mmCIF file of C-alpha atoms and ligand atoms in Angstrom:
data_model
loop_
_atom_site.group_PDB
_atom_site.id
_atom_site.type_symbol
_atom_site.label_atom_id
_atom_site.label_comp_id
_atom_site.label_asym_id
_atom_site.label_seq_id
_atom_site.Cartn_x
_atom_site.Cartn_y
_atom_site.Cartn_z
ATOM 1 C CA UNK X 27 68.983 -15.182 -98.157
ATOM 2 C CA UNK X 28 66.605 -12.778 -98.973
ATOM 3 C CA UNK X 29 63.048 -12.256 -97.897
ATOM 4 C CA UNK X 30 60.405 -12.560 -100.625
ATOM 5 C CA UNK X 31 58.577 -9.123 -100.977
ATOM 6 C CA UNK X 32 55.514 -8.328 -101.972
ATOM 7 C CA UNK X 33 54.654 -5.731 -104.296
ATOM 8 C CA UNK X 34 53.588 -2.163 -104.023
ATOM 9 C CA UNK X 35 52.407 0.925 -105.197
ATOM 10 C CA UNK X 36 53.202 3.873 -103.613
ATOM 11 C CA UNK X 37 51.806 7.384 -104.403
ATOM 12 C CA UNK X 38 52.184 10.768 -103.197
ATOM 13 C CA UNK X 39 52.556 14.504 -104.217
ATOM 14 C CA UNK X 40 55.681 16.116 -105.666
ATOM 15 C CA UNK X 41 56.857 19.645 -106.881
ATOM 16 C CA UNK X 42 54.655 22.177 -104.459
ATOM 17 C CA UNK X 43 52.092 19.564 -104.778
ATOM 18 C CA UNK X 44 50.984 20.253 -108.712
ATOM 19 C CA UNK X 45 52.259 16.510 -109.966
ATOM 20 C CA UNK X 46 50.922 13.015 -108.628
ATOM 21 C CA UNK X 47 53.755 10.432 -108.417
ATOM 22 C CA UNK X 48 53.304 6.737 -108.569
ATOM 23 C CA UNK X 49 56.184 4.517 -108.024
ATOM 24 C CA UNK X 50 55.707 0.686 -108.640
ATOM 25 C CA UNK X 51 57.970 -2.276 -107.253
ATOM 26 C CA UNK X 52 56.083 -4.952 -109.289
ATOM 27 C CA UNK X 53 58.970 -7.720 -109.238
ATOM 28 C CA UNK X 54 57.016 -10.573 -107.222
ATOM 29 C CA UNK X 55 53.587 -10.124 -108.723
ATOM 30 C CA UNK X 56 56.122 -10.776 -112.182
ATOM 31 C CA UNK X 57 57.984 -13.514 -110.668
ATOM 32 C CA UNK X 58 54.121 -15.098 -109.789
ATOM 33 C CA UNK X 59 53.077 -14.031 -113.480
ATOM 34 C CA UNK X 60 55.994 -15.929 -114.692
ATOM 35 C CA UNK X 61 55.235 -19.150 -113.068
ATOM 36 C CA UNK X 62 51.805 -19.410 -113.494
ATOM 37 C CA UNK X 63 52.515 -19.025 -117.140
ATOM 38 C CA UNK X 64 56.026 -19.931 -118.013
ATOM 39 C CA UNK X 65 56.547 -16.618 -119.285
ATOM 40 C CA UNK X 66 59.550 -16.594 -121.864
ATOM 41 C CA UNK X 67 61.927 -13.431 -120.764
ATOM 42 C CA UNK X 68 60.404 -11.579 -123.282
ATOM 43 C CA UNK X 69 56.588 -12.016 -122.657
ATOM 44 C CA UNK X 70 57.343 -11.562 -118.976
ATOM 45 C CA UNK X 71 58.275 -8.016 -120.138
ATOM 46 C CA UNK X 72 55.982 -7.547 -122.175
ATOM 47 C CA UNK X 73 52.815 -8.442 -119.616
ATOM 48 C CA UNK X 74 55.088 -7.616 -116.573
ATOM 49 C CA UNK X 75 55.065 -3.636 -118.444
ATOM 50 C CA UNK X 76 51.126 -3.760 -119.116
ATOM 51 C CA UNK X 77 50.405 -5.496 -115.658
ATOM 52 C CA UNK X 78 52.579 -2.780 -113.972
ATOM 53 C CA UNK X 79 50.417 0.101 -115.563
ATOM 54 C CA UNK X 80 46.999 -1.759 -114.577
ATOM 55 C CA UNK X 81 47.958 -2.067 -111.168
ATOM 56 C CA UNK X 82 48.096 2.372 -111.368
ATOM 57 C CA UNK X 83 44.696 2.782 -112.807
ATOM 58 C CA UNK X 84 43.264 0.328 -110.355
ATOM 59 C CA UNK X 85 44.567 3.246 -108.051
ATOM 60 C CA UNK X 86 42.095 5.113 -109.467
ATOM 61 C CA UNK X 87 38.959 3.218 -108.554
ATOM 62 C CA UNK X 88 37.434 4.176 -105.376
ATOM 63 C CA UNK X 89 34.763 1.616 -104.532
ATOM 64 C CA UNK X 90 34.944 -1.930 -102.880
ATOM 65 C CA UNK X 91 33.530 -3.858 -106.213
ATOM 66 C CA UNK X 92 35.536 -1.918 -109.145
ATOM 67 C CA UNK X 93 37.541 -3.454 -111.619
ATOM 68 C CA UNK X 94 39.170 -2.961 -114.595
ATOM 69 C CA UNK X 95 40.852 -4.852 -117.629
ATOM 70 C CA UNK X 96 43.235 -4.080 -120.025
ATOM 71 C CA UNK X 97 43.647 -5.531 -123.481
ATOM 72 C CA UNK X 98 46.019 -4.780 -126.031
ATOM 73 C CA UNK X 99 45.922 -6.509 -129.360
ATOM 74 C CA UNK X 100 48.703 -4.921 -131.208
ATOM 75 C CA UNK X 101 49.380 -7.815 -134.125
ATOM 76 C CA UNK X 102 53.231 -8.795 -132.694
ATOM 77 C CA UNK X 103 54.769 -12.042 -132.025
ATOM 78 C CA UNK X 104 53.653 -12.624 -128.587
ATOM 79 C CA UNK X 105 49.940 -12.390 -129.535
ATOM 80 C CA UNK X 106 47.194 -10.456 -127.339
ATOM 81 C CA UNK X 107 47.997 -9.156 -123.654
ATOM 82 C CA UNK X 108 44.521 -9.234 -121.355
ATOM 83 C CA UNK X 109 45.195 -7.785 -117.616
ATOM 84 C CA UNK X 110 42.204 -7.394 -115.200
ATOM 85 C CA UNK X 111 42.548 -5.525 -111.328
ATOM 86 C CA UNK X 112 40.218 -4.248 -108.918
ATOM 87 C CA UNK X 113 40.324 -1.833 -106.114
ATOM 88 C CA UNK X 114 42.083 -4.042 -103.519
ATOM 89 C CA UNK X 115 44.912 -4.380 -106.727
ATOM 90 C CA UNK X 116 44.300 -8.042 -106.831
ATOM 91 C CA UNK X 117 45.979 -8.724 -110.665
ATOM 92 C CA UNK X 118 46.302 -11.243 -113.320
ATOM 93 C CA UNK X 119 46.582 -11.027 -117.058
ATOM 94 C CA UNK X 120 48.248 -13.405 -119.678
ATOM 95 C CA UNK X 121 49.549 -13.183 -122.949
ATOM 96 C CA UNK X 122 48.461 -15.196 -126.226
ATOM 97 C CA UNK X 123 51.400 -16.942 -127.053
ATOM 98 C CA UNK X 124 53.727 -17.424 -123.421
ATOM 99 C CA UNK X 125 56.281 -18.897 -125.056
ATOM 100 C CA UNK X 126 57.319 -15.997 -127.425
ATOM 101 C CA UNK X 127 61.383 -14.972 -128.342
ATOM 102 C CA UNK X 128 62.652 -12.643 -130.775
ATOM 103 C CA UNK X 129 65.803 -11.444 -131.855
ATOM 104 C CA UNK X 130 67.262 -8.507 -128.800
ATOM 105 C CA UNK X 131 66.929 -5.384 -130.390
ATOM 106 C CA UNK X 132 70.502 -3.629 -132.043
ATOM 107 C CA UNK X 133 71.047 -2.100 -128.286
ATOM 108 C CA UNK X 134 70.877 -5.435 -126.513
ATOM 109 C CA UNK X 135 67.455 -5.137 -125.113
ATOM 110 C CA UNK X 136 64.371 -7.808 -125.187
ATOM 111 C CA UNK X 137 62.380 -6.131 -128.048
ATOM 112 C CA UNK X 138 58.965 -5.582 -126.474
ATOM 113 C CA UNK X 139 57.887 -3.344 -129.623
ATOM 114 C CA UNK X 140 58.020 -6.757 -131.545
ATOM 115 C CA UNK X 141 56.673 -9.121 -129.257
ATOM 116 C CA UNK X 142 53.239 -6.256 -128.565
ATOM 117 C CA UNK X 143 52.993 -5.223 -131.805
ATOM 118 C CA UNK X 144 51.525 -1.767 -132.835
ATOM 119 C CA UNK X 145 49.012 -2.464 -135.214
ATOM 120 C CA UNK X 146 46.344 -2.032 -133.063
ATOM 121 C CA UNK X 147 44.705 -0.763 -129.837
ATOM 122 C CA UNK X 148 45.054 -0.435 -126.307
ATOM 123 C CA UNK X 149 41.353 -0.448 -124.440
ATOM 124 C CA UNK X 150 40.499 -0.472 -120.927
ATOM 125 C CA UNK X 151 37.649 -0.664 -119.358
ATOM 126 C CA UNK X 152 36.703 0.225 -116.116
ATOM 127 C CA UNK X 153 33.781 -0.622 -113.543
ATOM 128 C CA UNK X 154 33.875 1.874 -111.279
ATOM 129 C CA UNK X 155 30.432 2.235 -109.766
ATOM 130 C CA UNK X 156 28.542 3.652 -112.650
ATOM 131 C CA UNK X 157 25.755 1.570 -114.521
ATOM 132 C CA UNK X 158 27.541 1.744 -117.785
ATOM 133 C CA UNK X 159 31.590 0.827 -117.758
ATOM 134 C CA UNK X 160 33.815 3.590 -118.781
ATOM 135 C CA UNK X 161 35.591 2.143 -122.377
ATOM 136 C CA UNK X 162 38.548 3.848 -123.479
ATOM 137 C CA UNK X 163 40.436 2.895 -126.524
ATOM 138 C CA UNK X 164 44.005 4.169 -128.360
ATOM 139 C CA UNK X 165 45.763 3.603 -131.042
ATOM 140 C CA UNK X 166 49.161 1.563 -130.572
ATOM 141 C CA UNK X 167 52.163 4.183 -130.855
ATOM 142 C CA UNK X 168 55.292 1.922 -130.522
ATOM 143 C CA UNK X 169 54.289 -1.257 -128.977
ATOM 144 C CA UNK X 170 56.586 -0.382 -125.941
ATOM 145 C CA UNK X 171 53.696 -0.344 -123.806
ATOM 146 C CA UNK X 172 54.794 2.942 -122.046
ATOM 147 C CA UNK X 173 54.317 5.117 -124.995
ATOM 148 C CA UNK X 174 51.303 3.609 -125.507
ATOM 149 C CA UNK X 175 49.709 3.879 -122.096
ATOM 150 C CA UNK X 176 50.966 7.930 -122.536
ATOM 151 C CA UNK X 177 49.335 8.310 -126.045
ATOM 152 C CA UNK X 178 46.431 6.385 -124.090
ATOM 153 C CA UNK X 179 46.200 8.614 -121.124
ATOM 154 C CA UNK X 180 46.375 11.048 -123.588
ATOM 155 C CA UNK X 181 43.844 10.852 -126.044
ATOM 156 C CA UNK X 182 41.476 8.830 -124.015
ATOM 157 C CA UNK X 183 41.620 10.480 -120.765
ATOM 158 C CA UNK X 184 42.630 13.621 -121.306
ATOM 159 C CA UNK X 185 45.500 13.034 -119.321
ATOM 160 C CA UNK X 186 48.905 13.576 -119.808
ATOM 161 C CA UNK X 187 51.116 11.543 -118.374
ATOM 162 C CA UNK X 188 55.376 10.603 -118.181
ATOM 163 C CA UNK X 189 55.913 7.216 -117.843
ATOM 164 C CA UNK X 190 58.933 4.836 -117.199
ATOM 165 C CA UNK X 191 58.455 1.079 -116.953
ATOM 166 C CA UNK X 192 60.951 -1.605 -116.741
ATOM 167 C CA UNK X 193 61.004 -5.196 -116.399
ATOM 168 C CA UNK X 194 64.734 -7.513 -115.782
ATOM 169 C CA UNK X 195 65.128 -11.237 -116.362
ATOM 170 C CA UNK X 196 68.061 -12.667 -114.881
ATOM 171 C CA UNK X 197 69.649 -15.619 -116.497
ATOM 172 C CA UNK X 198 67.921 -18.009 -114.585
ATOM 173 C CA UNK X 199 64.790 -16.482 -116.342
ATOM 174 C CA UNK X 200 63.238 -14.881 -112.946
ATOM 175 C CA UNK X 201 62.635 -10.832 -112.768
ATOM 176 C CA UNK X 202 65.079 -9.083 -110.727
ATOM 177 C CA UNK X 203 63.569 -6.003 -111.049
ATOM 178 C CA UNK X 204 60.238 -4.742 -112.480
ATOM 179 C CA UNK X 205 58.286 -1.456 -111.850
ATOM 180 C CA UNK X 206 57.255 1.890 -113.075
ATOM 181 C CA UNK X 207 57.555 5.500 -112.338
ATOM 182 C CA UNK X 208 54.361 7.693 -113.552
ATOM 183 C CA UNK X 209 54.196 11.291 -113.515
ATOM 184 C CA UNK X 210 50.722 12.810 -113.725
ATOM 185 C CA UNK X 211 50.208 16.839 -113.703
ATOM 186 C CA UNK X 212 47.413 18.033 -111.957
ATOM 187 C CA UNK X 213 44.720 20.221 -113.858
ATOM 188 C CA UNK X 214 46.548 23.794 -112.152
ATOM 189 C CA UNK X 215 50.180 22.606 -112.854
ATOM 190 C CA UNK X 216 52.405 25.354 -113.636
ATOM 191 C CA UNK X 217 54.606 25.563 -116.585
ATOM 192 C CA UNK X 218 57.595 24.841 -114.685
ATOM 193 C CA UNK X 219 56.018 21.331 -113.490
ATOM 194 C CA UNK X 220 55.285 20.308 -116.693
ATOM 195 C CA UNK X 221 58.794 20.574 -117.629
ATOM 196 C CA UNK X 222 60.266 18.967 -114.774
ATOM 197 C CA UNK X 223 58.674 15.950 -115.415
ATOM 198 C CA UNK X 224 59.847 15.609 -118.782
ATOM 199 C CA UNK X 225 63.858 16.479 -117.597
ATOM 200 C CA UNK X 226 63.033 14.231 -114.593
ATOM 201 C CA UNK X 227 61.389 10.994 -116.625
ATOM 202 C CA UNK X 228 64.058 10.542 -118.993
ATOM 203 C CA UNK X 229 66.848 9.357 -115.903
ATOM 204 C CA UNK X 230 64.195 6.568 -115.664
ATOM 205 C CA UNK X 231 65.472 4.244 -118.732
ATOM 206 C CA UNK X 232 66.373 1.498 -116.835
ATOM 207 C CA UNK X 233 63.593 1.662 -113.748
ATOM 208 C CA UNK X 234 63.918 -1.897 -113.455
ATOM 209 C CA UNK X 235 67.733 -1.660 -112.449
ATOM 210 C CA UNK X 236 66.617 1.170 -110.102
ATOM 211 C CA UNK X 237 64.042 -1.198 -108.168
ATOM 212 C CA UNK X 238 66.633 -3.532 -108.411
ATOM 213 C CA UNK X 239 69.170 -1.194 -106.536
ATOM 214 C CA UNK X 240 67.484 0.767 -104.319
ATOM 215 C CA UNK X 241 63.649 -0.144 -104.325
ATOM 216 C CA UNK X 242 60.688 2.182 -105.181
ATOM 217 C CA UNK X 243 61.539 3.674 -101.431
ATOM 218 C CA UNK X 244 64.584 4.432 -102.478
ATOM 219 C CA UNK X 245 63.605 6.135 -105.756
ATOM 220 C CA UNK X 246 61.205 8.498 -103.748
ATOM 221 C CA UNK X 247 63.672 9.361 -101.565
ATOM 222 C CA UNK X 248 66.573 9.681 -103.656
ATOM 223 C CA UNK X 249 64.881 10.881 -106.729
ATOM 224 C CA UNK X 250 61.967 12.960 -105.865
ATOM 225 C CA UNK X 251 62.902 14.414 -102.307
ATOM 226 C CA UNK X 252 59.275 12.741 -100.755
ATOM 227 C CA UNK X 253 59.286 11.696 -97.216
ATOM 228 C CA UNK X 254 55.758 10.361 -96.969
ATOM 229 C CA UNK X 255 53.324 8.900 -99.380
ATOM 230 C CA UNK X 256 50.844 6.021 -99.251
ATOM 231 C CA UNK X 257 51.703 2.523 -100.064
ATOM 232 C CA UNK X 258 49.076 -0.545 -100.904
ATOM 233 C CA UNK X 259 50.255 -4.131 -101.951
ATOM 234 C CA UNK X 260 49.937 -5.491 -105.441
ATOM 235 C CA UNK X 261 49.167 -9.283 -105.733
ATOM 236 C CA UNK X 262 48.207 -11.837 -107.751
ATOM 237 C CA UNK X 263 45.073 -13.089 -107.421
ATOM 238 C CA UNK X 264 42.344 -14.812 -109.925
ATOM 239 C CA UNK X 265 38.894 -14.809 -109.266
ATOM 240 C CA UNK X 266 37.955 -18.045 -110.710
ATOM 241 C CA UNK X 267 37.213 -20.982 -108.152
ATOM 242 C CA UNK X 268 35.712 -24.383 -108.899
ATOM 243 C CA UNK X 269 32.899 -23.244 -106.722
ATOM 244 C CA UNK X 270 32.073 -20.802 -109.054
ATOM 245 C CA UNK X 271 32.406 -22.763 -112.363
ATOM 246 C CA UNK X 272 30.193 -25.252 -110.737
ATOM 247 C CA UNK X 273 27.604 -22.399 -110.699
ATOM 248 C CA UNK X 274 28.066 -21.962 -114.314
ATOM 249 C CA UNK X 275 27.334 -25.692 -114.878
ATOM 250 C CA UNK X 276 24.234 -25.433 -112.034
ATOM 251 C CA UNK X 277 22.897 -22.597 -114.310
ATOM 252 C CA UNK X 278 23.017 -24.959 -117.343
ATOM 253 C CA UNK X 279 21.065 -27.408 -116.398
ATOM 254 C CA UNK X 280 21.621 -30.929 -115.514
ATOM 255 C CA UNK X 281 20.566 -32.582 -118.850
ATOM 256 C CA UNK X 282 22.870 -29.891 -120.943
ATOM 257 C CA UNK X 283 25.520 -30.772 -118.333
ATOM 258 C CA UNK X 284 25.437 -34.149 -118.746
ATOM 259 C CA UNK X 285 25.159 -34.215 -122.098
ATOM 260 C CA UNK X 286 29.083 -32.576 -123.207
ATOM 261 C CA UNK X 287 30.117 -35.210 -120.332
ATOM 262 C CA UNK X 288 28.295 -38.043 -122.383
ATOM 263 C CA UNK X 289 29.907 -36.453 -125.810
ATOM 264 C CA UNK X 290 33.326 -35.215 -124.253
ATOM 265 C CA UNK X 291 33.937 -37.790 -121.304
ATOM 266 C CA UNK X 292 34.403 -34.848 -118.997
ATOM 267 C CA UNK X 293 33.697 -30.740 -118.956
ATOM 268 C CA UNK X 294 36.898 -28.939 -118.677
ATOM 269 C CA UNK X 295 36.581 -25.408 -118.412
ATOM 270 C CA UNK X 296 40.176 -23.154 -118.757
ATOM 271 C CA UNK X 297 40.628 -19.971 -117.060
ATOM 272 C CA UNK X 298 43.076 -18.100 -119.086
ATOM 273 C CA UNK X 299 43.949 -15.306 -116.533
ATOM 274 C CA UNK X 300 45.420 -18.148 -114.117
ATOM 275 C CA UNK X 301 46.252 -20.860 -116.540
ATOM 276 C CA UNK X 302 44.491 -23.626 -114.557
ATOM 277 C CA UNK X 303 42.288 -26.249 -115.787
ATOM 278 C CA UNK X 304 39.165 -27.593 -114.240
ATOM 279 C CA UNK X 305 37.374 -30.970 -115.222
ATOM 280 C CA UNK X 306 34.363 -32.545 -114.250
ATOM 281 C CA UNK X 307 33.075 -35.969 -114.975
ATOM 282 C CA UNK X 308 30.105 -37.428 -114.567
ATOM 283 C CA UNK X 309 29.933 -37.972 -110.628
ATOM 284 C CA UNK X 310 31.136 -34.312 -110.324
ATOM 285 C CA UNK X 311 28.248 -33.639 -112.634
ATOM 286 C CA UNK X 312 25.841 -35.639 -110.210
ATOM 287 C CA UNK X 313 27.442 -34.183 -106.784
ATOM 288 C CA UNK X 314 26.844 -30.427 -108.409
ATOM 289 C CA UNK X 315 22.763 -31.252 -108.526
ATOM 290 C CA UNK X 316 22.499 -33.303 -105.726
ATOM 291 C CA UNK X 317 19.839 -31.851 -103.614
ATOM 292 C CA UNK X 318 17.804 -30.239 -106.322
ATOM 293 C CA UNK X 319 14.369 -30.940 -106.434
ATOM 294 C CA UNK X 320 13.159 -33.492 -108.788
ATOM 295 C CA UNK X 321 9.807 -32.227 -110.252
HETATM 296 ZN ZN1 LIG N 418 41.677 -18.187 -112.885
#
């Protein structure tokens, strides 16, 4: 048997210092992203990839309240990918179409360029504190989601950045493995650095067998020499709550309310990131303005 872990990001400093590493094990918050959704193999790679990147820039906020989403609308098979995190890496994201399968690729793999698509862009944008959110948008490079987030990082950030992602279904149709490995210079990097991290990314083609293997611990022992860094877990969490969508329906206005109820039978309200449905009929619609004034 073995024990269900959670995921992680870990970061920390490598060569003299001049390069920040982040190594992701993001296999359980898959595994929850693929029951919550019935992810086919191939759209669990496809959003397990994009979610695995989110959960890095969430790194980057610094305040209690910041968030972020992710969208990338790249024209494939599987349809839109929309990924939201905050600063306590609470995640969630889905993908249009769940359900999508294409042909493997001619080397055997799930091909994630098809199912993302590369007609099209790659925005995030990110709350962090300041009165106006920061939007920044790329072009689509390859649909393989880690050139993408690099031409991203890029362009829109001024950034560069080496990244490896990886995400393995097992026959059964659960991840076995899913993470990333990002390499970011820092602004006084020497030449040297810069170079190492492009020898040093390419052993990362199959992360996902790595974190399989030997974990994200392992890969920052084994791999890049570190002996300390800090770690935070990654979960799954939606922010939606029938609390709150009763709010939404307080906020309306009784009459409105029970008007769609008359017309409809019932309110249902969907929230996407979580795939769960909520319905209301017409008590529910009473209990939510019980104890408002009459005037
Ligand atoms: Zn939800």
């Amino acid at each position: 048997m073995t024990m269900k872990k959670n995921s992680k990001i870990y970061k920390t400093l490598i060569y003299g210092d001049e390069v920040s590493l982040a190594v992701l094990d993001t296999t359980a918050l898959v595994n929850e992203l693929i029951n919550r959704h019935s992810l086919s193999p191939l759209a669990a790679a496809a959003l397990g990839r994009t979610v695995t990147v989110s959960a890095y820039l969430c790194s980057w906020l610094k305040g209690e309240d910041d968030g972020l989403s992710v969208t990338i609308d790249g024209d494939g098979a599987g349809g839109k990918i929309c990924v939201s995190g905050n600063s306590q890496f609470h995640m969630r994201g889905f993908i249009e179409h769940p359900d999508v399968t294409l042909p493997p690729r001619a080397d055997g793999k799930l091909d994630v360029g098809g199912c993302v698509g590369k007609n099209g862009t790659l925005t995030v944008i990110r709350e962090d504190g300041d009165s106006v959110p920061f939007v920044g948008t790329s072009e689509l490079v390859s649909g393989e989601i880690a050139e993408d987030f690099s031409a991203y990082f890029y362009t829109s950030e001024q950034r560069p950045t080496a990244i490896a992602l990886g995400v393995k279904i097992g026959t059964d149709g659960k991840c076995i493995g899913a993470g990333g490995v990002i390499m970011q210079p820092l602004p006084f990097a020497s030449e040297e650095s810069l170079e190492q991290i492009e020898r040093t990314i390419l052993q990362f083609s199959s992360v996902s067998t790595m974190i399989k293997e030997i974990g994200a611990e392992g890969i920052l022992r084994e791999k890049f020499s570190a002996r300390e860094w800090v770690d935070c877990d990654v979960h799954f969490q939606c922010h939606c709550s029938r609390e709150k969508i009763e709010g939404i329906l307080h906020s309306m206005g009784k009459e409105e309310a029970l008007s769609i109820v008359k017309e409809e039978g019932k309110i249902s309200v969907y929230c996407h990131y979580c795939n769960t449905d909520y319905t209301f009929d017409g008590k529910d619609v009473e209990k939510i303005f019980q104890g408002d004034k009459t005037e």
